[in-house]
PDB file of C-alpha atoms in Angstrom:
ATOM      1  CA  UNK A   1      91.786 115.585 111.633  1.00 62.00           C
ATOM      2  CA  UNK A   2      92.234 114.357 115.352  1.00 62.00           C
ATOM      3  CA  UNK A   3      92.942 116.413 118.542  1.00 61.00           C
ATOM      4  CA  UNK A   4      94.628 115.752 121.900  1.00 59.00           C
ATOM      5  CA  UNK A   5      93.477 118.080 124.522  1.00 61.00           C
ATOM      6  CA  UNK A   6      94.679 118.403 128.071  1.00 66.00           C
ATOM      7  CA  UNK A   7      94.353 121.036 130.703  1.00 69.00           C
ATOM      8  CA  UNK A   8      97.431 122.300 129.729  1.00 73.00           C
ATOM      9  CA  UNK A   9      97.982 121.904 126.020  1.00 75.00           C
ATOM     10  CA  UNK A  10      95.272 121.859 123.265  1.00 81.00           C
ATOM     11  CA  UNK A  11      96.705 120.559 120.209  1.00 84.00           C
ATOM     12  CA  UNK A  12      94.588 119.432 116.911  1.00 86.00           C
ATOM     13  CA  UNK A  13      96.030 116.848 113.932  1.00 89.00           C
ATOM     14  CA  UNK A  14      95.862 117.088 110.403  1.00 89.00           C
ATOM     15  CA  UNK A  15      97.360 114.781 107.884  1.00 90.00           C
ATOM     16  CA  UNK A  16      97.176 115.298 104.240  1.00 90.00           C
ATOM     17  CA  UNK A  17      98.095 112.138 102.465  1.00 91.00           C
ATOM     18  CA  UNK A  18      99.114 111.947  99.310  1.00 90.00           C
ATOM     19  CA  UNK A  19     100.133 116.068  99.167  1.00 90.00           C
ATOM     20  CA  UNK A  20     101.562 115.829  95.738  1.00 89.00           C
ATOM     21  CA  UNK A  21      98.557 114.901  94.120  1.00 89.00           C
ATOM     22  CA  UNK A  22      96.442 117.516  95.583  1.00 86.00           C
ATOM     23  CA  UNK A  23      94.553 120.209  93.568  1.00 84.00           C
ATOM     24  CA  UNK A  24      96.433 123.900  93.080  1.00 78.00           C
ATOM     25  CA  UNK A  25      93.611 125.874  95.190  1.00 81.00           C
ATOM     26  CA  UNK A  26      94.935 123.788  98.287  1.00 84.00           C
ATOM     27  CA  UNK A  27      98.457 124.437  97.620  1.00 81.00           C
ATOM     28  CA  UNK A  28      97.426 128.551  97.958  1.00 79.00           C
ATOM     29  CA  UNK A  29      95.137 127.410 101.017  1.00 83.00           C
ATOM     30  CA  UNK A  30      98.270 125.769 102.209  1.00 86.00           C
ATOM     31  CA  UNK A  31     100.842 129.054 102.073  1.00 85.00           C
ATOM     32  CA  UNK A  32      98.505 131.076 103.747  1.00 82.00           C
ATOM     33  CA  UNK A  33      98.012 128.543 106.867  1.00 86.00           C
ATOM     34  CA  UNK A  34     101.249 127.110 106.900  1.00 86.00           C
ATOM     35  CA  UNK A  35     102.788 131.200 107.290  1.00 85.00           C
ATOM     36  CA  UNK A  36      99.992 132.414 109.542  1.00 85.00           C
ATOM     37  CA  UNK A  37      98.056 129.483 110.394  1.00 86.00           C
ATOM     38  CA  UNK A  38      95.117 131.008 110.066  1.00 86.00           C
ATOM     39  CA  UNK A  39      92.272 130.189 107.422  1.00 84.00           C
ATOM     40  CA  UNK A  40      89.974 132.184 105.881  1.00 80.00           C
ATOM     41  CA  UNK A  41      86.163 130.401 105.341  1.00 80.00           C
ATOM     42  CA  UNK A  42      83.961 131.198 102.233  1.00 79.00           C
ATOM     43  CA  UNK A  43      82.058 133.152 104.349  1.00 86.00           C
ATOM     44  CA  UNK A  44      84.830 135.330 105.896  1.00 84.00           C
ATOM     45  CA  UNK A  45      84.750 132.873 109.250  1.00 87.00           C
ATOM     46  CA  UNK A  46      89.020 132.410 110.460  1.00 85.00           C
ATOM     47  CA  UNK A  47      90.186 129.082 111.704  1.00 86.00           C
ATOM     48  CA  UNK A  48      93.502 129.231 114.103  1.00 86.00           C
ATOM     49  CA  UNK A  49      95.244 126.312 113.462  1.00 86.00           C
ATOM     50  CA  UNK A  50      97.879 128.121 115.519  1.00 86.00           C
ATOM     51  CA  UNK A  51      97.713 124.941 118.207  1.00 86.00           C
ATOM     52  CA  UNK A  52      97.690 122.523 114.819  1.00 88.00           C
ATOM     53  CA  UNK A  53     100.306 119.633 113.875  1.00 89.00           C
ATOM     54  CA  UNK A  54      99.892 119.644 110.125  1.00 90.00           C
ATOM     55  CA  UNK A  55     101.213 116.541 108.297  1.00 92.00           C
ATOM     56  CA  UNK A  56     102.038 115.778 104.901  1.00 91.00           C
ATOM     57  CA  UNK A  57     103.171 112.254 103.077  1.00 91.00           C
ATOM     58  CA  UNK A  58     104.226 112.002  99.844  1.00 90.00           C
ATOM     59  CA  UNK A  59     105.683 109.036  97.641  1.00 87.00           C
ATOM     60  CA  UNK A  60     107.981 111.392  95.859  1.00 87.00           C
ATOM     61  CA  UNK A  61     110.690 109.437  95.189  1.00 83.00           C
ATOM     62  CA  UNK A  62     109.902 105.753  95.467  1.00 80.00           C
ATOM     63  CA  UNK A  63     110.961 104.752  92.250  1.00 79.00           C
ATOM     64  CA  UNK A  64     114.171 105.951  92.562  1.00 81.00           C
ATOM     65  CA  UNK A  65     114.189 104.572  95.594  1.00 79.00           C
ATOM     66  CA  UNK A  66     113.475 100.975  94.341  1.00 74.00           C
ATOM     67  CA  UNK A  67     116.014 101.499  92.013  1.00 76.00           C
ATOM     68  CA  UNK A  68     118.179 102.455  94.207  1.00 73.00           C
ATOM     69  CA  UNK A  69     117.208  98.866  96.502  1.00 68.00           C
ATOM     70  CA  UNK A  70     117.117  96.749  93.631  1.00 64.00           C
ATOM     71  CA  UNK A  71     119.273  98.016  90.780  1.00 55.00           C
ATOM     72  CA  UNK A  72     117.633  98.643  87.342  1.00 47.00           C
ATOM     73  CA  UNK A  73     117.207  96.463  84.557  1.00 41.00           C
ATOM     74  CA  UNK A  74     119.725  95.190  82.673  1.00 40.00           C
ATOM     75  CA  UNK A  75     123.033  93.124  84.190  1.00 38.00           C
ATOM     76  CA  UNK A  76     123.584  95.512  87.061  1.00 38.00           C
ATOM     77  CA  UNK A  77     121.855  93.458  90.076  1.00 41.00           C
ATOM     78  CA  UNK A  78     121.039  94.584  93.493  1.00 45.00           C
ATOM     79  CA  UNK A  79     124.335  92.664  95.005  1.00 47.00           C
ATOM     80  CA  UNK A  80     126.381  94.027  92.660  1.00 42.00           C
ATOM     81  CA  UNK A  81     125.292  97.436  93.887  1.00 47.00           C
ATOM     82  CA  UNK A  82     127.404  98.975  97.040  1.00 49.00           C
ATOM     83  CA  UNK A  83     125.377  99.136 100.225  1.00 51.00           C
ATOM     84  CA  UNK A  84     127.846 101.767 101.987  1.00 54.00           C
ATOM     85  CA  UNK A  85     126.010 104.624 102.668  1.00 73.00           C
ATOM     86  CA  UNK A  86     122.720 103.517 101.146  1.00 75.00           C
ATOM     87  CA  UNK A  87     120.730 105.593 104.172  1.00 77.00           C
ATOM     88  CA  UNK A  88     122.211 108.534 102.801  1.00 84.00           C
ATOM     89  CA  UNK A  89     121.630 108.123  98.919  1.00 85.00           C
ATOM     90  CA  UNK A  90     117.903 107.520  99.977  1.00 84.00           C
ATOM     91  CA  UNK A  91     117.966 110.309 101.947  1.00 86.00           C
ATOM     92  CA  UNK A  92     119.267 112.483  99.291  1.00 88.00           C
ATOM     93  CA  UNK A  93     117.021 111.090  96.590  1.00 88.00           C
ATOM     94  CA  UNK A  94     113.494 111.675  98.476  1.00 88.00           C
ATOM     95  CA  UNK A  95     114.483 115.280  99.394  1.00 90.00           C
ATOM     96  CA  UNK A  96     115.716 115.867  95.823  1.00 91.00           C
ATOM     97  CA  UNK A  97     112.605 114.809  94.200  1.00 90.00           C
ATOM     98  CA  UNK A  98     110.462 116.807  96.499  1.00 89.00           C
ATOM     99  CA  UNK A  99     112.399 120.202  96.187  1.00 90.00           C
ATOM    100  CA  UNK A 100     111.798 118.903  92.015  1.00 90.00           C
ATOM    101  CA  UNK A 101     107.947 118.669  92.354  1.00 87.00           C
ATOM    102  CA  UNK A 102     107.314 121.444  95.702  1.00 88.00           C
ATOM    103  CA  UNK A 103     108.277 125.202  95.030  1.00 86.00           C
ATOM    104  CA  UNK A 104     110.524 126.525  97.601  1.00 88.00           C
ATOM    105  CA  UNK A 105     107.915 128.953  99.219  1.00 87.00           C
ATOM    106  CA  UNK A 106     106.354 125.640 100.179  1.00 88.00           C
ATOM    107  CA  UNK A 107     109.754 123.931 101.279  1.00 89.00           C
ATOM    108  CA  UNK A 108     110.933 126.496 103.030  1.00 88.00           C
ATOM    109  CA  UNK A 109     107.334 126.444 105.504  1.00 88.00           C
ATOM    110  CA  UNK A 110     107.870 122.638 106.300  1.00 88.00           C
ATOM    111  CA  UNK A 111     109.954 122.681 109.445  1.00 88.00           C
ATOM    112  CA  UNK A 112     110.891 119.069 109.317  1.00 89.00           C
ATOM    113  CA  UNK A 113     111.278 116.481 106.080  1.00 89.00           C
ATOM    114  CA  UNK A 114     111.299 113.233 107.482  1.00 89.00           C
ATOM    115  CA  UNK A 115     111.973 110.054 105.187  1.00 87.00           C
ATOM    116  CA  UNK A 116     110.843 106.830 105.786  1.00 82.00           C
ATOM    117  CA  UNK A 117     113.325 103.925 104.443  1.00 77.00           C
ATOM    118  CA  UNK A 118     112.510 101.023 103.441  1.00 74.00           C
ATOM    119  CA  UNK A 119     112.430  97.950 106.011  1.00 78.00           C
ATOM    120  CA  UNK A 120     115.167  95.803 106.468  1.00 78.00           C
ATOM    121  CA  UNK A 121     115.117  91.865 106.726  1.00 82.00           C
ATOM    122  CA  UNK A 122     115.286  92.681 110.561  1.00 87.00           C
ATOM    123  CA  UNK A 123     112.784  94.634 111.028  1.00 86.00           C
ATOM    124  CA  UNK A 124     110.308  92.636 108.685  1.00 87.00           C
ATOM    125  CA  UNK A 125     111.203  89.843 111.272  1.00 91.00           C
ATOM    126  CA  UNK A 126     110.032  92.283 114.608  1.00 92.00           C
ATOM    127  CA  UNK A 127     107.175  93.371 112.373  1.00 91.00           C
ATOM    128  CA  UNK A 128     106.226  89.435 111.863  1.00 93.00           C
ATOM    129  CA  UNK A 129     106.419  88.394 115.878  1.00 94.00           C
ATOM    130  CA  UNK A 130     103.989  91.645 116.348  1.00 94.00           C
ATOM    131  CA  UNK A 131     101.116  90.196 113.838  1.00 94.00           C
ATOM    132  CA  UNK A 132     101.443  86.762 115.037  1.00 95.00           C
ATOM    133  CA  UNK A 133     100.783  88.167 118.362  1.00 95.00           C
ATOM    134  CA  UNK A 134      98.439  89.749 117.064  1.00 94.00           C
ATOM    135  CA  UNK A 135      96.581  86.579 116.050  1.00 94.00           C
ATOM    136  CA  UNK A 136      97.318  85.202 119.038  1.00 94.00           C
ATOM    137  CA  UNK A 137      95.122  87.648 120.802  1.00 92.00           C
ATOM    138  CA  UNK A 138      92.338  87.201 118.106  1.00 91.00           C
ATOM    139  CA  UNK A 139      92.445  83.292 118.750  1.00 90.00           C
ATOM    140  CA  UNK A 140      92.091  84.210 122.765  1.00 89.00           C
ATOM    141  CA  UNK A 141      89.183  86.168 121.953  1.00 87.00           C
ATOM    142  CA  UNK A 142      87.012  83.702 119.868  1.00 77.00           C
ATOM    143  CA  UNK A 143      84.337  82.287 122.159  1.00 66.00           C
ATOM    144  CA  UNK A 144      84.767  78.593 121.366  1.00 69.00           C
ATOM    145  CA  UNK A 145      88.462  78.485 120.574  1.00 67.00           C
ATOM    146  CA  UNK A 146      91.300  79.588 122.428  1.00 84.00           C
ATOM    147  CA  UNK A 147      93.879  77.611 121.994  1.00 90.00           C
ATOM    148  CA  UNK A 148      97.619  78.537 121.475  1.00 91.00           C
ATOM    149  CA  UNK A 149     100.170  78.151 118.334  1.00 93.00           C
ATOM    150  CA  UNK A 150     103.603  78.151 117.739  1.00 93.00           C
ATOM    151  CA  UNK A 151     105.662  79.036 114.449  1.00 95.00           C
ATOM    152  CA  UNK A 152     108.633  77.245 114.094  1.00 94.00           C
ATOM    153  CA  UNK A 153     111.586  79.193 112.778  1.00 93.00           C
ATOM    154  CA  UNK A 154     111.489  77.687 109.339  1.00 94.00           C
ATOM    155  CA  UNK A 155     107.939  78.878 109.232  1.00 94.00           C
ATOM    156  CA  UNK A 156     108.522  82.210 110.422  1.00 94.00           C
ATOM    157  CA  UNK A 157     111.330  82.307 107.384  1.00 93.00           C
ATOM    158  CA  UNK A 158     108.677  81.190 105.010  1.00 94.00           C
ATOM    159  CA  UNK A 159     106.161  83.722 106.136  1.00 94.00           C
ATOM    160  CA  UNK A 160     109.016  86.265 105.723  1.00 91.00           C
ATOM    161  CA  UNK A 161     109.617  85.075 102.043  1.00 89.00           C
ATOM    162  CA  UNK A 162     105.824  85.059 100.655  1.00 88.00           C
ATOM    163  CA  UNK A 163     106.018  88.774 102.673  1.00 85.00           C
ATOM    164  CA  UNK A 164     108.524  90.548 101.624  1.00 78.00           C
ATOM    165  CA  UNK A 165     108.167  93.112  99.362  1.00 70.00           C
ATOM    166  CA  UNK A 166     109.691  96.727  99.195  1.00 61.00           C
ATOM    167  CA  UNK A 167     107.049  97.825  96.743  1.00 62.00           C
ATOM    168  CA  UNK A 168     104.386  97.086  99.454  1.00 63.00           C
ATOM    169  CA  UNK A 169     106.595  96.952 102.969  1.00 64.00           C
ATOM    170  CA  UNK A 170     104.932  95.762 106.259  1.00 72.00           C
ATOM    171  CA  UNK A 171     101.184  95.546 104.518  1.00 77.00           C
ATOM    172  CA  UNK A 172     101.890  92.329 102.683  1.00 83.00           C
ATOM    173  CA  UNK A 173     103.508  90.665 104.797  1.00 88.00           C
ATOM    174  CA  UNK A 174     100.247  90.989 106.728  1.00 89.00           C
ATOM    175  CA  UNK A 175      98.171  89.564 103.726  1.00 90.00           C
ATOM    176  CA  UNK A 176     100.579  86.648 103.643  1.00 91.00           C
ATOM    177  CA  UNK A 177      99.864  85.534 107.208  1.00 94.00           C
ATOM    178  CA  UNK A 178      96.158  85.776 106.710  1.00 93.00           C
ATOM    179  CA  UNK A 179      96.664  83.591 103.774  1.00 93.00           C
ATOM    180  CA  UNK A 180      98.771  81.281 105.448  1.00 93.00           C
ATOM    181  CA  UNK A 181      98.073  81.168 108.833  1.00 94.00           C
ATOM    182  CA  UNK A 182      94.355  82.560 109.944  1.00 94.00           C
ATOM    183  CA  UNK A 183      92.547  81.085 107.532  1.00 93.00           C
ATOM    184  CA  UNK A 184      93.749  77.225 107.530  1.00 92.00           C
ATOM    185  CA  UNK A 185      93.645  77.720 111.341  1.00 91.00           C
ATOM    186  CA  UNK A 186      89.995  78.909 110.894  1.00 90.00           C
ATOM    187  CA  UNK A 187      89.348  76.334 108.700  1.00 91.00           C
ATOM    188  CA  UNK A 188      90.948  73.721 111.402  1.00 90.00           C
ATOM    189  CA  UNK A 189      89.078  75.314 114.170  1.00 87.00           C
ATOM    190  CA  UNK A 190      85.344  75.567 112.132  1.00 87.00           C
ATOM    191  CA  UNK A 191      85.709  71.462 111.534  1.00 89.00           C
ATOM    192  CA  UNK A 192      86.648  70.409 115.632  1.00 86.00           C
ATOM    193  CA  UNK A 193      90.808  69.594 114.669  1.00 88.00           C
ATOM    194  CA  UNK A 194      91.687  72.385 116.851  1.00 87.00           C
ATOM    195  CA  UNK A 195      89.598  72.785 120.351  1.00 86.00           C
ATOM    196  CA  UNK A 196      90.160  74.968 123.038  1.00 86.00           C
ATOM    197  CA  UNK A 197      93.579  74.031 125.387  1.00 87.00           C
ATOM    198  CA  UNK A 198      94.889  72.481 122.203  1.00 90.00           C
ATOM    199  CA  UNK A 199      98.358  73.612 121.435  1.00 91.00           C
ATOM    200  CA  UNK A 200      99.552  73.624 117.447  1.00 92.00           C
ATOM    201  CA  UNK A 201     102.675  73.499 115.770  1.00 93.00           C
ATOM    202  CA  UNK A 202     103.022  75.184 112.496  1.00 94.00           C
ATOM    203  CA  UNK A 203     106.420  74.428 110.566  1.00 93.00           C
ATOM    204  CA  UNK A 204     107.383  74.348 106.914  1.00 91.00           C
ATOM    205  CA  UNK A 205     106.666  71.153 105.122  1.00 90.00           C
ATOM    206  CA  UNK A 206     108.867  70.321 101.912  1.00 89.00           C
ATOM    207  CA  UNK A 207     106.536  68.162 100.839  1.00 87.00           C
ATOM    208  CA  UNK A 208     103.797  70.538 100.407  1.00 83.00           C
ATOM    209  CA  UNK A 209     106.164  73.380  99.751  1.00 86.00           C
ATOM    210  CA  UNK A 210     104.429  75.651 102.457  1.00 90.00           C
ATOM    211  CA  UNK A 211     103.367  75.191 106.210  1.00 93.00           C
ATOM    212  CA  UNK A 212     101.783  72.157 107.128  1.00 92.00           C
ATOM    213  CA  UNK A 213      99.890  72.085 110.696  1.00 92.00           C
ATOM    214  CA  UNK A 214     100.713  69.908 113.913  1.00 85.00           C
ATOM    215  CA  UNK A 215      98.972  69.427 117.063  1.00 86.00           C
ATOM    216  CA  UNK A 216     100.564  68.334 119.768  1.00 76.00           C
ATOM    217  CA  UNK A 217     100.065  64.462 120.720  1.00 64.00           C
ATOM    218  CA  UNK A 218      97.667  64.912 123.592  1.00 44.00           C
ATOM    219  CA  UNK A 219      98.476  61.115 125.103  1.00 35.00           C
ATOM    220  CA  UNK A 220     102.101  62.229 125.056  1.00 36.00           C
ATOM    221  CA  UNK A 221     104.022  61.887 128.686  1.00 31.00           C
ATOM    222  CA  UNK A 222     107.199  63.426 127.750  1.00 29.00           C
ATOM    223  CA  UNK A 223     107.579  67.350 128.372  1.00 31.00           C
ATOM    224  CA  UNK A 224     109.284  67.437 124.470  1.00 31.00           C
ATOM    225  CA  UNK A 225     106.233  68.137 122.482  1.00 34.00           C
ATOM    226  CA  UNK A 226     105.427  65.415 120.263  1.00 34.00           C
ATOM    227  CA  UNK A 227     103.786  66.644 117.112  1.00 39.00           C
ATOM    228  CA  UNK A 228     101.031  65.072 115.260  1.00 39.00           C
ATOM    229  CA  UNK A 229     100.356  65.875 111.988  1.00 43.00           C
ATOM    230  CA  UNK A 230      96.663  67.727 111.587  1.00 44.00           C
ATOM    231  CA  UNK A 231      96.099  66.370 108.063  1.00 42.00           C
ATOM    232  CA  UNK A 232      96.704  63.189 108.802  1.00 39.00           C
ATOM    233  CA  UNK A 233      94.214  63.093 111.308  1.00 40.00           C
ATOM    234  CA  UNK A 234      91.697  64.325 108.583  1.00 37.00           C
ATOM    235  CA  UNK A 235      92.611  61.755 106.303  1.00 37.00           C
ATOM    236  CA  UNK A 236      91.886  59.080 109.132  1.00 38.00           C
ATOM    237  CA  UNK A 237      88.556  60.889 109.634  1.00 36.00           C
ATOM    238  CA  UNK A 238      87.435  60.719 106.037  1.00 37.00           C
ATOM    239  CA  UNK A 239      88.470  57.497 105.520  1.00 38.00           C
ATOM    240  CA  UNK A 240      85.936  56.403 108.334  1.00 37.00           C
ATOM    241  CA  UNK A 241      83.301  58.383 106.460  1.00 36.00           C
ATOM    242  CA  UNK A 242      83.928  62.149 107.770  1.00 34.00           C
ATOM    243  CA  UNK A 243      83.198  64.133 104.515  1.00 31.00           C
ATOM    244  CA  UNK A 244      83.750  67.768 106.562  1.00 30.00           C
ATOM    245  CA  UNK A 245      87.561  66.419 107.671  1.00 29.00           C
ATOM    246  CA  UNK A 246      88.461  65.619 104.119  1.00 28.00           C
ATOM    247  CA  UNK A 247      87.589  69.098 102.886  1.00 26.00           C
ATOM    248  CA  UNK A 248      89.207  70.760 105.560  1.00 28.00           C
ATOM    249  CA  UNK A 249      92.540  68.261 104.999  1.00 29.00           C
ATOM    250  CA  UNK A 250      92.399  69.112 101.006  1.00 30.00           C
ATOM    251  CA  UNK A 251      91.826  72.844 101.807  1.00 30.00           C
ATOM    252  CA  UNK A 252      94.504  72.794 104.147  1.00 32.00           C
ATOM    253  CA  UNK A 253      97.375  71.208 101.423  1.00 32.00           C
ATOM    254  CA  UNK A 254      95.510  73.966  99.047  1.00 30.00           C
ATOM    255  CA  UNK A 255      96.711  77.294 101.629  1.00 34.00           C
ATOM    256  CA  UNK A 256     100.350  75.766 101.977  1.00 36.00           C
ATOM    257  CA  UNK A 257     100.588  76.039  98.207  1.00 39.00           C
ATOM    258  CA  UNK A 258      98.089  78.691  97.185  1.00 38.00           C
ATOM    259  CA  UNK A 259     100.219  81.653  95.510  1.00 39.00           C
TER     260      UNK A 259
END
């Protein structure tokens, strides 16, 4: 429960995730506050919750939903499916299996049912510039690295592959930069490849099926940046005896084709 109090307006949060799974002596503690907001203590004590937002999620629905993103199983594929008026059906589908599970005494106390749809390719893609910001203000704020790097557009399109998911939406596609991005960068940054001013270019390599890490060619005059592959630095370093570059070159091949 959070509250937002100013001078002129005193209002209080509470979110109940989850509501369908909750217990039947909340769903009675829930008619009585949602009609009078008021609630009655154990020991005869009232809350108003008359300046209260009350919230409620449920996943009601999803499966249908899914079913209704990807088709089901059998020959009848997601393309095959028509997409006119797919807002709606989802619509339809989440209020339909709430008013199956929720008596209407309840339904009839909720003054709004909002439904959240699943993200679009487009979205995923706004979703992805905000993490990698994201990162970029992490690397800004490590004390003996900041240093800046760019994702080509063929890696953004890989991140967006290994992240999409409807089952799982926005959450992994944040796993999937942490396992592609942060932690070979950390792993370049803990071994000296990357230093502070340095700026590095991370693009999808064929070769290693996943992203492979460049940093920009320092000696360089020309104001196109001129790439130079991380790894192969490493491999020049452990050929010359550095043990710690050849880990960090193998580990790096390892996160472009880890699963």
């Amino acid at each position: 429960m959070a509250a937002s109090h100013t001078e002129k307006l005193k209002l209080s949060f509470l979110l109940l995730d989850e509501i369908e799974k909750a217990n039947d002596a909340l769903w009675q503690l829930l008619l009585g506050i949602l009609d009078r907001a008021t609630l009655t203590l154990g020991d005869n004590r009232r809350v108003d919750l008359s300046q209260t937002v009350i919230f409620m999620t449920s996943n009601l629905g999803s499966a249908e939903i899914t079913e209704l993103m990807h088709g089901r199983m059998g020959f009848v594929q997601p393309e095959d499916m028509p997409m006119t008026g797919l807002d709606a059906k989802v619509e339809r589908t989440a209020v339909e299996a709430a008013r199956k599970n929720f008596s209407p005494e309840f339904m009839n106390r909720l003054d709004k049912i909002v439904v959240f749809h699943p993200l679009n390719r487009d979205q995923l893609a706004e979703v992805l510039e905000i993490e990698l910001r994201q990162v970029q203000k992490r690397v800004f704020e490590t004390a003996n690295g900041q240093f800046l790097f760019l994702v080509t557009d063929a890696g953004r399109e890989f991140l967006l592959h290994e992240g999409t998911d409807q089952r799982y939406g926005a959450r992994h596609l944040k796993r999937a930069i942490e396992r592609r991005v942060v932690f070979p960068m950390a792993n370049l940054l803990a071994t000296g490849q990357v230093r502070a001013g340095d700026m590095l270019c991370i693009d999808w390599d064929p070769r290693v099926g996943g992203l492979a890490f460049w940093k920009e060619d320092e000696g360089t005059q020309s104001t196109v940046a001129q790439p130079q592959l991380v790894a192969t630095q490493a491999r020049k370093a452990a050929g010359a005896g550095g043990r710690a570059a050849q880990i960090t070159f193998a580990k790096t091949r390892i996160a472009g084709n880890s699963k």
